[in-house]
Tab-separated table of N, CA and C in Angstrom:
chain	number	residue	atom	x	y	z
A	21	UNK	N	-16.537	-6.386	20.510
A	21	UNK	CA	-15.249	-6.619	21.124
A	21	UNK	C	-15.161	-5.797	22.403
A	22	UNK	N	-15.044	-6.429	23.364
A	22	UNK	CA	-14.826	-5.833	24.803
A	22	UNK	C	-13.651	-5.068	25.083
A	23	UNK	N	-13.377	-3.905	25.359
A	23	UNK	CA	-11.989	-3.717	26.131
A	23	UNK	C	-12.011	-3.535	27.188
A	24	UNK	N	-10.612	-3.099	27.599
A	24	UNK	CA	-9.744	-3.371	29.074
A	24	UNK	C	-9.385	-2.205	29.181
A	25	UNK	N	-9.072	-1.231	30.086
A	25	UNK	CA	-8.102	-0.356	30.100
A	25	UNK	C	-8.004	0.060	31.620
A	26	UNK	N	-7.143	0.022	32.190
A	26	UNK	CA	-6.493	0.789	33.755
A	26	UNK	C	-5.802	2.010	33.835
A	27	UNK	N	-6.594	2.341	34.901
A	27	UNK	CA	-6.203	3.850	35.346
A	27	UNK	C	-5.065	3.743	35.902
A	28	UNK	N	-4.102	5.037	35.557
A	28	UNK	CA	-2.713	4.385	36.247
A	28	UNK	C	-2.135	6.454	36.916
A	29	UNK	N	-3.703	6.781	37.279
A	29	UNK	CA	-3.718	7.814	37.987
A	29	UNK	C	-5.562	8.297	38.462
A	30	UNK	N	-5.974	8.910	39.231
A	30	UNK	CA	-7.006	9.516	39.807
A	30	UNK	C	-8.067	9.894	38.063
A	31	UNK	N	-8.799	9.401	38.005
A	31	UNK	CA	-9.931	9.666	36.804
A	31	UNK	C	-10.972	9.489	37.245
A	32	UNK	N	-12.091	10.399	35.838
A	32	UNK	CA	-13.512	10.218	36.639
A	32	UNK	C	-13.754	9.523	35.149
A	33	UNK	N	-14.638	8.451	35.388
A	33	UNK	CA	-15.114	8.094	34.188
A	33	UNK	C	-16.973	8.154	33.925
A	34	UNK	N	-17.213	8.594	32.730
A	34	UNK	CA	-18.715	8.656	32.249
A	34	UNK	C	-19.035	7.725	31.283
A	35	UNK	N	-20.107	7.266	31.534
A	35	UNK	CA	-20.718	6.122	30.733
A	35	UNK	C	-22.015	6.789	29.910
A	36	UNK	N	-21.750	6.506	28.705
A	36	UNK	CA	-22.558	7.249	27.577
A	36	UNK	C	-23.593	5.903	26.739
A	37	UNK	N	-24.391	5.652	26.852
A	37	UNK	CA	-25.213	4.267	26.335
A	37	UNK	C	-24.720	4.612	24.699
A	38	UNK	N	-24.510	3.410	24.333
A	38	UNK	CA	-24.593	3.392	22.548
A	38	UNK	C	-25.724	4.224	21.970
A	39	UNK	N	-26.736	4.491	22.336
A	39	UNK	CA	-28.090	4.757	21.236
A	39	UNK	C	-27.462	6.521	21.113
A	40	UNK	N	-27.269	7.048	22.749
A	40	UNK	CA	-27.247	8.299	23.174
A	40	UNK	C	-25.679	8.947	22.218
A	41	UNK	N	-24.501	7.839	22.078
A	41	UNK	CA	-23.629	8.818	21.809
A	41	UNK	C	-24.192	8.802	19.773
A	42	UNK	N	-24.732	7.727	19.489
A	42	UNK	CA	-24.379	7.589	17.867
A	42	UNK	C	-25.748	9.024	17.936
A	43	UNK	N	-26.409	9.539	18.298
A	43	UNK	CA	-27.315	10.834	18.617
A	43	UNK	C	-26.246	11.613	18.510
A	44	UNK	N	-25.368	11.932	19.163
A	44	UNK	CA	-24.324	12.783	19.565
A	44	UNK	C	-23.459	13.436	18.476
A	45	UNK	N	-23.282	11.943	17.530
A	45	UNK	CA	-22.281	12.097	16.595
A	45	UNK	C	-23.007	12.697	15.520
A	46	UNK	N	-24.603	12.197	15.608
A	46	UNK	CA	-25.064	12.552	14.164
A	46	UNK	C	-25.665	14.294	14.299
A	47	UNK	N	-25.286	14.871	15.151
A	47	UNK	CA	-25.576	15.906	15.930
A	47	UNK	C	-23.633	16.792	15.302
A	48	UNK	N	-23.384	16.729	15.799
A	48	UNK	CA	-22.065	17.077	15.748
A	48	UNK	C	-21.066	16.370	15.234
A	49	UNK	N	-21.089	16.485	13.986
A	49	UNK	CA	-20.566	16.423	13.220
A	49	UNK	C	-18.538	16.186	13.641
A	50	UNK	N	-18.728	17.530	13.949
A	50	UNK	CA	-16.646	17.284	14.566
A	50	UNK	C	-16.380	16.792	15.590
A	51	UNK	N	-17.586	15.528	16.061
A	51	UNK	CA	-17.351	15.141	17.337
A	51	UNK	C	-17.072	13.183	16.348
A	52	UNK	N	-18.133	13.134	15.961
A	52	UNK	CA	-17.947	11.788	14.990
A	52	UNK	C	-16.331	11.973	13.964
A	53	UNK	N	-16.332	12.960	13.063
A	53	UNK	CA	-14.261	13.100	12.986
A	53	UNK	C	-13.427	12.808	13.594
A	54	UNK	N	-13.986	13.326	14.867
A	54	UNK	CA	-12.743	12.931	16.285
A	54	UNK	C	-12.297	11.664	16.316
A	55	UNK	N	-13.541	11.231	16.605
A	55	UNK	CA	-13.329	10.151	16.806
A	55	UNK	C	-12.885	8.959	16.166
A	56	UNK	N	-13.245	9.135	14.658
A	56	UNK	CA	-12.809	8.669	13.933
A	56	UNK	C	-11.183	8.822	13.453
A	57	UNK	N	-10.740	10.030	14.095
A	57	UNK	CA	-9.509	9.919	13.742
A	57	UNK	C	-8.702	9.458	14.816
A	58	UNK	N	-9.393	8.930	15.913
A	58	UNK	CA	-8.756	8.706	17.454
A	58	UNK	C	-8.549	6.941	16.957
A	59	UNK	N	-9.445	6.705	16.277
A	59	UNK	CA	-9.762	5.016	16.228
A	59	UNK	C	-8.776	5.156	14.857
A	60	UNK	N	-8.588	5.734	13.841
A	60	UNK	CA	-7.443	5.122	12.726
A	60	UNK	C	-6.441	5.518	13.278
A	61	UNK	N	-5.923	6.518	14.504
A	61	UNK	CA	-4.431	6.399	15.250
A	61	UNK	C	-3.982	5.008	15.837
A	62	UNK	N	-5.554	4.710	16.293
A	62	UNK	CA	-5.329	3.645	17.250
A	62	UNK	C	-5.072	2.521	16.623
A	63	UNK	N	-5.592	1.830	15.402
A	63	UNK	CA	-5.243	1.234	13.759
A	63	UNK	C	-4.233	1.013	14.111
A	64	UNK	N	-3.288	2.479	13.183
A	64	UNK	CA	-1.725	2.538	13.184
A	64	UNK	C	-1.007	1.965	14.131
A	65	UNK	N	-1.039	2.306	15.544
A	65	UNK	CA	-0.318	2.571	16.519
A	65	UNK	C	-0.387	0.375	16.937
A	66	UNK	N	-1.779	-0.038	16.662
A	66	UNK	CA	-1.524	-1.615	17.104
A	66	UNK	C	-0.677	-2.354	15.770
A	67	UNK	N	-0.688	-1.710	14.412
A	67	UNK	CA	-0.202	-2.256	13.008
A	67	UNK	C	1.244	-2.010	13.429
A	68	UNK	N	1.541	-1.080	13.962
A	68	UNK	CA	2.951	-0.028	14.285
A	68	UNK	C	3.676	-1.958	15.420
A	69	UNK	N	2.730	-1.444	16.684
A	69	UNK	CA	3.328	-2.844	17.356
A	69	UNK	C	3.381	-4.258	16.805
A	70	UNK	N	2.576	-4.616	16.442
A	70	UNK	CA	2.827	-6.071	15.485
A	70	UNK	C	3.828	-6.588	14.653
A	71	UNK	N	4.364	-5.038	13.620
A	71	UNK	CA	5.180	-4.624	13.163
A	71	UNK	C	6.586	-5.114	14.187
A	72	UNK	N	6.291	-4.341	15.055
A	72	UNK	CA	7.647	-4.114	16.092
A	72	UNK	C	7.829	-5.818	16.649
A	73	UNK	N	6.675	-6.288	16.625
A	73	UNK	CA	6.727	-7.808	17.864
A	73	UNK	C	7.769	-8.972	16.916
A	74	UNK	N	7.286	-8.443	15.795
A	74	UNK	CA	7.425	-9.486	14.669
A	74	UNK	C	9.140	-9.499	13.947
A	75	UNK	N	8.982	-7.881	13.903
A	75	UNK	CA	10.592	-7.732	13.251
A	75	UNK	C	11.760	-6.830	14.035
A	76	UNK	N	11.609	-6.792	15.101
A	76	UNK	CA	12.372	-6.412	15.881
A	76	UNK	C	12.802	-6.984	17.419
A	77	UNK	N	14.403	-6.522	17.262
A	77	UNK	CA	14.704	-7.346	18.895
A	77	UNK	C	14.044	-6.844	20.218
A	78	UNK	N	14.132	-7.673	21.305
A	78	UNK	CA	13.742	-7.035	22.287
A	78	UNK	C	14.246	-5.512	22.859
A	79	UNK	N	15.637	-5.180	22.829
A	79	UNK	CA	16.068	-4.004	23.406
A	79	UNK	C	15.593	-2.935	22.333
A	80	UNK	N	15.402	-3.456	21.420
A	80	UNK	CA	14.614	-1.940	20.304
A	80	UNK	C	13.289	-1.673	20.409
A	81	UNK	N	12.709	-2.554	20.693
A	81	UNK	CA	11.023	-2.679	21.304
A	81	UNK	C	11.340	-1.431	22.317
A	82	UNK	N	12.038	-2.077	23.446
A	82	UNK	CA	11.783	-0.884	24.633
A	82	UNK	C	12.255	0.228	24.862
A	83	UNK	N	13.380	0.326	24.169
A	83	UNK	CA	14.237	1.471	23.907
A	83	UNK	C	13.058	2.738	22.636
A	84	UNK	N	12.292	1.949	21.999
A	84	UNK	CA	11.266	2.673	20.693
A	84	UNK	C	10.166	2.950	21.820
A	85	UNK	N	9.902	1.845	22.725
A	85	UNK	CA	8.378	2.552	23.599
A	85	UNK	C	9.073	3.333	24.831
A	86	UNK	N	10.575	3.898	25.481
A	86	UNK	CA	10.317	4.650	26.139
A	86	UNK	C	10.030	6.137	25.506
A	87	UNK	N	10.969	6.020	24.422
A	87	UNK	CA	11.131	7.019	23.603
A	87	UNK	C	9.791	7.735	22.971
A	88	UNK	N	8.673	7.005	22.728
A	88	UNK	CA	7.653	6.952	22.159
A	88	UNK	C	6.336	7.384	23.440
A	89	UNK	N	6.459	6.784	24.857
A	89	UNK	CA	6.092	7.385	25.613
A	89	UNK	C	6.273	8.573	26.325
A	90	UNK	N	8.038	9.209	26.106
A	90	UNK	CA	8.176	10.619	26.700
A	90	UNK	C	7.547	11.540	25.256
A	91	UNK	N	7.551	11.183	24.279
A	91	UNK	CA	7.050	11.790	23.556
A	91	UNK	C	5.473	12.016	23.147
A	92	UNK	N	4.780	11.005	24.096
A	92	UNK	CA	3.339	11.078	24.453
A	92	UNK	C	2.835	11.909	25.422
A	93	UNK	N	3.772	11.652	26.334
A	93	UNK	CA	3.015	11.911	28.252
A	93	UNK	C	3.734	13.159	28.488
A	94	UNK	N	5.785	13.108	27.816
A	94	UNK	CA	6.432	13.883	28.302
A	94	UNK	C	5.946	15.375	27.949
A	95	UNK	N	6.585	16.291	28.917
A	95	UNK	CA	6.325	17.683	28.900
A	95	UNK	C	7.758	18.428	29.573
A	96	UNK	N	8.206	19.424	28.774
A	96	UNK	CA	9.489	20.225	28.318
A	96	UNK	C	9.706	20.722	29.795
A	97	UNK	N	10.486	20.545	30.483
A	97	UNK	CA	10.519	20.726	31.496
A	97	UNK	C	12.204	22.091	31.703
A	98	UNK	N	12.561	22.798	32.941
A	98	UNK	CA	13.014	24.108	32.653
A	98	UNK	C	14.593	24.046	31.652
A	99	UNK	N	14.877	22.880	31.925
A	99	UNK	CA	15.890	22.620	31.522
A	99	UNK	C	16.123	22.142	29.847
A	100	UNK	N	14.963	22.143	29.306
A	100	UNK	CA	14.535	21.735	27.760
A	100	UNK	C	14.668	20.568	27.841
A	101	UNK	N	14.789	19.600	28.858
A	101	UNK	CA	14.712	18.030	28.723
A	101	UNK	C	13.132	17.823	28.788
A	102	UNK	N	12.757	16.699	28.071
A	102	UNK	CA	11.263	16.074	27.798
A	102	UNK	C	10.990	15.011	29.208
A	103	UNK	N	10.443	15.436	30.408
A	103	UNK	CA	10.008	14.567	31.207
A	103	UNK	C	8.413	14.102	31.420
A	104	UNK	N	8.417	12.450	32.257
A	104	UNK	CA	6.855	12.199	32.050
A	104	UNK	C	7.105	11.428	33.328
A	105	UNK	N	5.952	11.189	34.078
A	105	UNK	CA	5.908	10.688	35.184
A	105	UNK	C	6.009	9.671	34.821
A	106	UNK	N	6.764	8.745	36.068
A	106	UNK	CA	7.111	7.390	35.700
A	106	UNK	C	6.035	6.795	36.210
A	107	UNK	N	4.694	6.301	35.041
A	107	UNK	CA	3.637	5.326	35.670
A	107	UNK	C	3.609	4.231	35.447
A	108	UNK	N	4.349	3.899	34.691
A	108	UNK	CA	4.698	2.232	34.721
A	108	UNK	C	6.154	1.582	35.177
A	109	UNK	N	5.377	0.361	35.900
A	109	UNK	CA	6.361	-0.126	36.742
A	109	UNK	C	7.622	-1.151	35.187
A	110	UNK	N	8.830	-1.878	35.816
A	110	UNK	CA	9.190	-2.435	35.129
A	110	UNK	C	8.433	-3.804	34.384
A	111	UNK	N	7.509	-4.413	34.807
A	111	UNK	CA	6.580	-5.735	34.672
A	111	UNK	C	5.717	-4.822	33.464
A	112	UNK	N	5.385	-3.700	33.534
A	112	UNK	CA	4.244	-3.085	33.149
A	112	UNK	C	4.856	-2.904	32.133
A	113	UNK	N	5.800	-2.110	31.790
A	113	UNK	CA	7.027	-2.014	30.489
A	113	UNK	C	6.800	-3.794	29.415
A	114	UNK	N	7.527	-4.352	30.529
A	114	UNK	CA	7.971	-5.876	29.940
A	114	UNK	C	6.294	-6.522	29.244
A	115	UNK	N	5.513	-6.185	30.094
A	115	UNK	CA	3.594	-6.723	29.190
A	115	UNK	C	3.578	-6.248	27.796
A	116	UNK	N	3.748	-4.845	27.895
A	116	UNK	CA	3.668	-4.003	26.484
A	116	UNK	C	4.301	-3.909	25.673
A	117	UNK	N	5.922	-4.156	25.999
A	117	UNK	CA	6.778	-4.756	24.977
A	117	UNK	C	7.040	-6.248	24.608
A	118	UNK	N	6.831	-7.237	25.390
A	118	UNK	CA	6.389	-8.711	24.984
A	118	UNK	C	7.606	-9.092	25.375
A	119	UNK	N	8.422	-8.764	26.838
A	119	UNK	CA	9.676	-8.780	26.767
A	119	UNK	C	9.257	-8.962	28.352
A	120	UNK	N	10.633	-9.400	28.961
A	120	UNK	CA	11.095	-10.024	30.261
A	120	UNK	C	11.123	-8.820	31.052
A	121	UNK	N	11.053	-8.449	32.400
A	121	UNK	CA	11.099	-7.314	33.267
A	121	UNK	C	12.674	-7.248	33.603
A	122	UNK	N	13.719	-8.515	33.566
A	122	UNK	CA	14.855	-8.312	33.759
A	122	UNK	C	15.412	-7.805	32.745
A	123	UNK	N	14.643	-8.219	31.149
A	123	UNK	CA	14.807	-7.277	29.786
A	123	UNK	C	14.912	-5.884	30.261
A	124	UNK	N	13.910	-5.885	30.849
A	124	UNK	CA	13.068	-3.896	30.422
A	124	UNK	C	14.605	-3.350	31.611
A	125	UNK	N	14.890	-3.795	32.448
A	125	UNK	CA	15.589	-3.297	33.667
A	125	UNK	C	17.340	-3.440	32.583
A	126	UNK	N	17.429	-4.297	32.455
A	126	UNK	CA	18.785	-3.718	31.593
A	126	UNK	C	18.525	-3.109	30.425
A	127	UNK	N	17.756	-3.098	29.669
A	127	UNK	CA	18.058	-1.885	28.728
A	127	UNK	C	18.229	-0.419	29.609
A	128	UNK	N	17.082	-0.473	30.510
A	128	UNK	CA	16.728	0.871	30.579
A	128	UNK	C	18.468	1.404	31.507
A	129	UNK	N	19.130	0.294	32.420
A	129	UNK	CA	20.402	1.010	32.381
A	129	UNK	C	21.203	1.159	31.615
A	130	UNK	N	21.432	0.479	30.496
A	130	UNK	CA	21.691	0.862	29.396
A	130	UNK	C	21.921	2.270	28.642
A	131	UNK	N	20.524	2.260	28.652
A	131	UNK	CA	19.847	3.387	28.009
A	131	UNK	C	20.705	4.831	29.378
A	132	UNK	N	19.952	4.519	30.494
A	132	UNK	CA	21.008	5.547	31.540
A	132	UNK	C	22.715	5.641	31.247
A	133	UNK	N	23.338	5.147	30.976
A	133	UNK	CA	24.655	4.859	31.273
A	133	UNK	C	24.746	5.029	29.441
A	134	UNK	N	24.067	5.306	28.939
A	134	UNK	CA	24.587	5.834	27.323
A	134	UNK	C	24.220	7.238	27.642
A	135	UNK	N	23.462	7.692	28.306
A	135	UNK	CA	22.755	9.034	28.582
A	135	UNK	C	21.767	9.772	27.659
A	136	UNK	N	21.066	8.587	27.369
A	136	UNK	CA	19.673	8.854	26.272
A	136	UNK	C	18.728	9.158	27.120
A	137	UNK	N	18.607	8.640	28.725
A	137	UNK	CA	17.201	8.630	29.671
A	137	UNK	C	17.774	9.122	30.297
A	138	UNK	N	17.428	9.168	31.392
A	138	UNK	CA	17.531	9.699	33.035
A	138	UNK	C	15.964	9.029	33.457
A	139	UNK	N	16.033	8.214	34.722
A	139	UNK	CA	14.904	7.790	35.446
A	139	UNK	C	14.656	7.519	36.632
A	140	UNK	N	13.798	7.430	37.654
A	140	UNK	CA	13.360	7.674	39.014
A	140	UNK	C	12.202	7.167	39.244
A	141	UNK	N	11.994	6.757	40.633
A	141	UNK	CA	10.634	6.432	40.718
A	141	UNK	C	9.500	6.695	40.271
A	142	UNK	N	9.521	8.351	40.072
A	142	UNK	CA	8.714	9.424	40.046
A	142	UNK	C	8.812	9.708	38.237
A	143	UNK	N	9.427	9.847	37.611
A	143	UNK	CA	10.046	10.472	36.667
A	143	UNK	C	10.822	9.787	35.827
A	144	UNK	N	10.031	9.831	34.187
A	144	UNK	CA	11.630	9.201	33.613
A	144	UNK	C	11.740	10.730	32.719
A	145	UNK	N	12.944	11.403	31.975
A	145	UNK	CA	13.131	11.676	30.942
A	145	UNK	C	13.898	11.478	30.037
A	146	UNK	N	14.338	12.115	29.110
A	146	UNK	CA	14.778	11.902	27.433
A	146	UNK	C	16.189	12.864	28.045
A	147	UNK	N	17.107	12.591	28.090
A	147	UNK	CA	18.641	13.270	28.097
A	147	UNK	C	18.987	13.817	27.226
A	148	UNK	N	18.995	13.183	25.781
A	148	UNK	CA	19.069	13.765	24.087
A	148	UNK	C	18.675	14.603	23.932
């Protein structure tokens, strides 16, 4: 199975041949764990969305993934609010939640004007 994934900031990436990393793992031991516990997060986290696509409305989808992303990316900033750079655009929101970009744009004022977020070009955070 092929994947996809985009940089959505400055990265260096290394390419490790299959023969060289399964060497690696059988070598180091807490490096094969890792990983293994990186891939049953990753399990959860697509069972978690399917979950969400299937039995939930659109404004809880995005309102659960901003919430779920300041709590990934975000970092406690002086004021004890949880902020994370804002790297996704509204379209980029609306792909990952399976939802409309005019969706993702009214919840998220919504969400401002209840005073759960605060957001900016640069910046969204958690108000709560």
């Amino acid at each position: 199975m092929e994947e996809v994934a985009f940089a959505l900031e400055d990265c260096v990436i290394c390419y490790i041949k299959s023969d060289q990393m399964e060497a690696l793992m059988e070598k180091h031991k807490s490096l094969k764990n890792g990983l293994l516990k990186i891939y049953g997060l990753r399990i959860q986290k697509l069972e978690r969305r399917l979950n969400d696509l299937l039995f939930k409305d659109s404004p809880t989808r995005i309102k659960e993934f901003i919430l779920d992303y300041l709590d990934e990316f975000g970092e406690i900033d002086k004021s004890g609010k949880s902020k994370a750079k804002n790297l996704l655009s509204h379209k980029d929101i609306a792909n990952l939640t399976n939802t409309s970009r005019q969706t993702v744009s009214n919840v998220l004022s919504k969400m401002r004007k209840e005073g759960v977020i605060d957001y900016n070009v640069e910046f969204v955070s958690k108000v709560l």
